[in-house]
Amino acid sequence: MSRTALLTDHQWARIESLMPSSDGSAGRPFRDHRSILEGIIYRFRAGIPWRDLPENFGPWQTVWKRHRRFSCDGTWDKIHSRLLAEADA
């Protein structure tokens, strides 16, 4: 496993359906959610500033904005709820 490929296919499949869509929104479509999510995970795991994210995750600003959007729109709450429900089952 690569240092920057943090989610297995099985882990990604469990949360992929919870990712918001950019369909119908003005502006550019979302960059691949998986690479952005792995950038967020990498940043917290490494304990580095957003600006120090490796370039293979995309621009650090994009990763930061998506993290902030997920915090505001409830995406993190949905992921957390789903994983807790699966753990309880």
PDB file of C-alpha atoms in Angstrom:
ATOM      1  CA  MET A   1       0.000   0.000   0.000  1.00  0.00           C
ATOM      2  CA  SER A   2       1.209   3.481  -0.860  1.00  0.00           C
ATOM      3  CA  ARG A   3       1.799   6.145   1.771  1.00  0.00           C
ATOM      4  CA  THR A   4      -0.807   8.316   0.058  1.00  0.00           C
ATOM      5  CA  ALA A   5      -3.407   5.673  -0.929  1.00  0.00           C
ATOM      6  CA  LEU A   6      -5.127   5.529   2.430  1.00  0.00           C
ATOM      7  CA  LEU A   7      -8.555   4.009   1.775  1.00  0.00           C
ATOM      8  CA  THR A   8      -9.031   0.451   0.608  1.00  0.00           C
ATOM      9  CA  ASP A   9     -11.651  -0.191  -2.065  1.00  0.00           C
ATOM     10  CA  HIS A  10     -13.871  -1.800   0.585  1.00  0.00           C
ATOM     11  CA  GLN A  11     -13.615   1.233   2.895  1.00  0.00           C
ATOM     12  CA  TRP A  12     -14.352   3.606   0.023  1.00  0.00           C
ATOM     13  CA  ALA A  13     -17.377   1.553  -1.075  1.00  0.00           C
ATOM     14  CA  ARG A  14     -18.874   1.924   2.412  1.00  0.00           C
ATOM     15  CA  ILE A  15     -18.951   5.743   2.229  1.00  0.00           C
ATOM     16  CA  GLU A  16     -18.975   6.574  -1.486  1.00  0.00           C
ATOM     17  CA  SER A  17     -22.764   6.858  -1.685  1.00  0.00           C
ATOM     18  CA  LEU A  18     -22.722   9.536   1.041  1.00  0.00           C
ATOM     19  CA  MET A  19     -20.587  11.951  -0.959  1.00  0.00           C
ATOM     20  CA  PRO A  20     -22.469  15.009  -2.251  1.00  0.00           C
ATOM     21  CA  SER A  21     -22.941  15.487  -5.974  1.00  0.00           C
ATOM     22  CA  SER A  22     -22.011  18.615  -7.895  1.00  0.00           C
ATOM     23  CA  ASP A  23     -24.756  17.981 -10.463  1.00  0.00           C
ATOM     24  CA  GLY A  24     -26.932  21.026 -10.928  1.00  0.00           C
ATOM     25  CA  SER A  25     -24.448  23.326  -9.196  1.00  0.00           C
ATOM     26  CA  ALA A  26     -22.887  26.324 -10.852  1.00  0.00           C
ATOM     27  CA  GLY A  27     -19.162  26.137 -11.525  1.00  0.00           C
ATOM     28  CA  ARG A  28     -16.818  23.237 -12.020  1.00  0.00           C
ATOM     29  CA  PRO A  29     -17.789  19.686 -11.151  1.00  0.00           C
ATOM     30  CA  PHE A  30     -16.189  18.251  -8.024  1.00  0.00           C
ATOM     31  CA  ARG A  31     -12.738  16.732  -8.288  1.00  0.00           C
ATOM     32  CA  ASP A  32     -12.623  13.036  -7.422  1.00  0.00           C
ATOM     33  CA  HIS A  33     -13.981  12.705  -3.863  1.00  0.00           C
ATOM     34  CA  ARG A  34     -11.743   9.755  -3.033  1.00  0.00           C
ATOM     35  CA  SER A  35      -8.464  11.578  -3.669  1.00  0.00           C
ATOM     36  CA  ILE A  36      -9.740  14.620  -1.764  1.00  0.00           C
ATOM     37  CA  LEU A  37     -10.835  12.463   1.178  1.00  0.00           C
ATOM     38  CA  GLU A  38      -7.464  10.710   1.202  1.00  0.00           C
ATOM     39  CA  GLY A  39      -5.795  14.136   1.264  1.00  0.00           C
ATOM     40  CA  ILE A  40      -7.851  15.086   4.318  1.00  0.00           C
ATOM     41  CA  ILE A  41      -6.979  11.809   6.047  1.00  0.00           C
ATOM     42  CA  TYR A  42      -3.298  12.205   5.144  1.00  0.00           C
ATOM     43  CA  ARG A  43      -3.209  15.736   6.536  1.00  0.00           C
ATOM     44  CA  PHE A  44      -4.646  14.701   9.901  1.00  0.00           C
ATOM     45  CA  ARG A  45      -2.574  11.518  10.101  1.00  0.00           C
ATOM     46  CA  ALA A  46       0.677  13.362   9.343  1.00  0.00           C
ATOM     47  CA  GLY A  47      -0.212  16.375  11.499  1.00  0.00           C
ATOM     48  CA  ILE A  48       0.873  18.811   8.804  1.00  0.00           C
ATOM     49  CA  PRO A  49      -0.484  22.203   7.731  1.00  0.00           C
ATOM     50  CA  TRP A  50      -2.883  22.205   4.767  1.00  0.00           C
ATOM     51  CA  ARG A  51      -0.239  23.935   2.635  1.00  0.00           C
ATOM     52  CA  ASP A  52       2.150  21.003   3.088  1.00  0.00           C
ATOM     53  CA  LEU A  53      -0.130  18.383   1.498  1.00  0.00           C
ATOM     54  CA  PRO A  54       1.628  16.422  -1.252  1.00  0.00           C
ATOM     55  CA  GLU A  55       0.593  17.585  -4.725  1.00  0.00           C
ATOM     56  CA  ASN A  56      -0.857  14.203  -5.728  1.00  0.00           C
ATOM     57  CA  PHE A  57      -3.964  15.053  -3.641  1.00  0.00           C
ATOM     58  CA  GLY A  58      -4.556  18.145  -5.734  1.00  0.00           C
ATOM     59  CA  PRO A  59      -4.278  21.780  -4.701  1.00  0.00           C
ATOM     60  CA  TRP A  60      -4.289  22.123  -0.927  1.00  0.00           C
ATOM     61  CA  GLN A  61      -6.948  24.827  -1.229  1.00  0.00           C
ATOM     62  CA  THR A  62      -9.316  22.371  -2.909  1.00  0.00           C
ATOM     63  CA  VAL A  63      -8.781  19.774  -0.193  1.00  0.00           C
ATOM     64  CA  TRP A  64      -9.310  22.379   2.544  1.00  0.00           C
ATOM     65  CA  LYS A  65     -12.453  23.781   0.899  1.00  0.00           C
ATOM     66  CA  ARG A  66     -13.971  20.317   0.513  1.00  0.00           C
ATOM     67  CA  HIS A  67     -13.200  19.504   4.165  1.00  0.00           C
ATOM     68  CA  ARG A  68     -14.896  22.746   5.204  1.00  0.00           C
ATOM     69  CA  ARG A  69     -17.877  22.078   2.915  1.00  0.00           C
ATOM     70  CA  PHE A  70     -18.296  18.569   4.322  1.00  0.00           C
ATOM     71  CA  SER A  71     -18.263  20.051   7.826  1.00  0.00           C
ATOM     72  CA  CYS A  72     -20.929  22.624   6.976  1.00  0.00           C
ATOM     73  CA  ASP A  73     -23.269  20.472   4.866  1.00  0.00           C
ATOM     74  CA  GLY A  74     -23.392  17.497   7.245  1.00  0.00           C
ATOM     75  CA  THR A  75     -21.419  15.039   5.101  1.00  0.00           C
ATOM     76  CA  TRP A  76     -19.056  14.180   7.974  1.00  0.00           C
ATOM     77  CA  ASP A  77     -22.065  13.601  10.234  1.00  0.00           C
ATOM     78  CA  LYS A  78     -23.621  11.223   7.674  1.00  0.00           C
ATOM     79  CA  ILE A  79     -20.375   9.267   7.333  1.00  0.00           C
ATOM     80  CA  HIS A  80     -19.981   9.044  11.088  1.00  0.00           C
ATOM     81  CA  SER A  81     -23.586   7.893  11.565  1.00  0.00           C
ATOM     82  CA  ARG A  82     -23.285   5.234   8.844  1.00  0.00           C
ATOM     83  CA  LEU A  83     -20.048   3.823  10.258  1.00  0.00           C
ATOM     84  CA  LEU A  84     -21.441   3.775  13.798  1.00  0.00           C
ATOM     85  CA  ALA A  85     -24.580   1.992  12.622  1.00  0.00           C
ATOM     86  CA  GLU A  86     -22.506  -0.617  10.782  1.00  0.00           C
ATOM     87  CA  ALA A  87     -20.301  -1.109  13.844  1.00  0.00           C
ATOM     88  CA  ASP A  88     -23.377  -1.643  16.043  1.00  0.00           C
ATOM     89  CA  ALA A  89     -24.883  -4.207  13.660  1.00  0.00           C
TER      90      ALA A  89
END
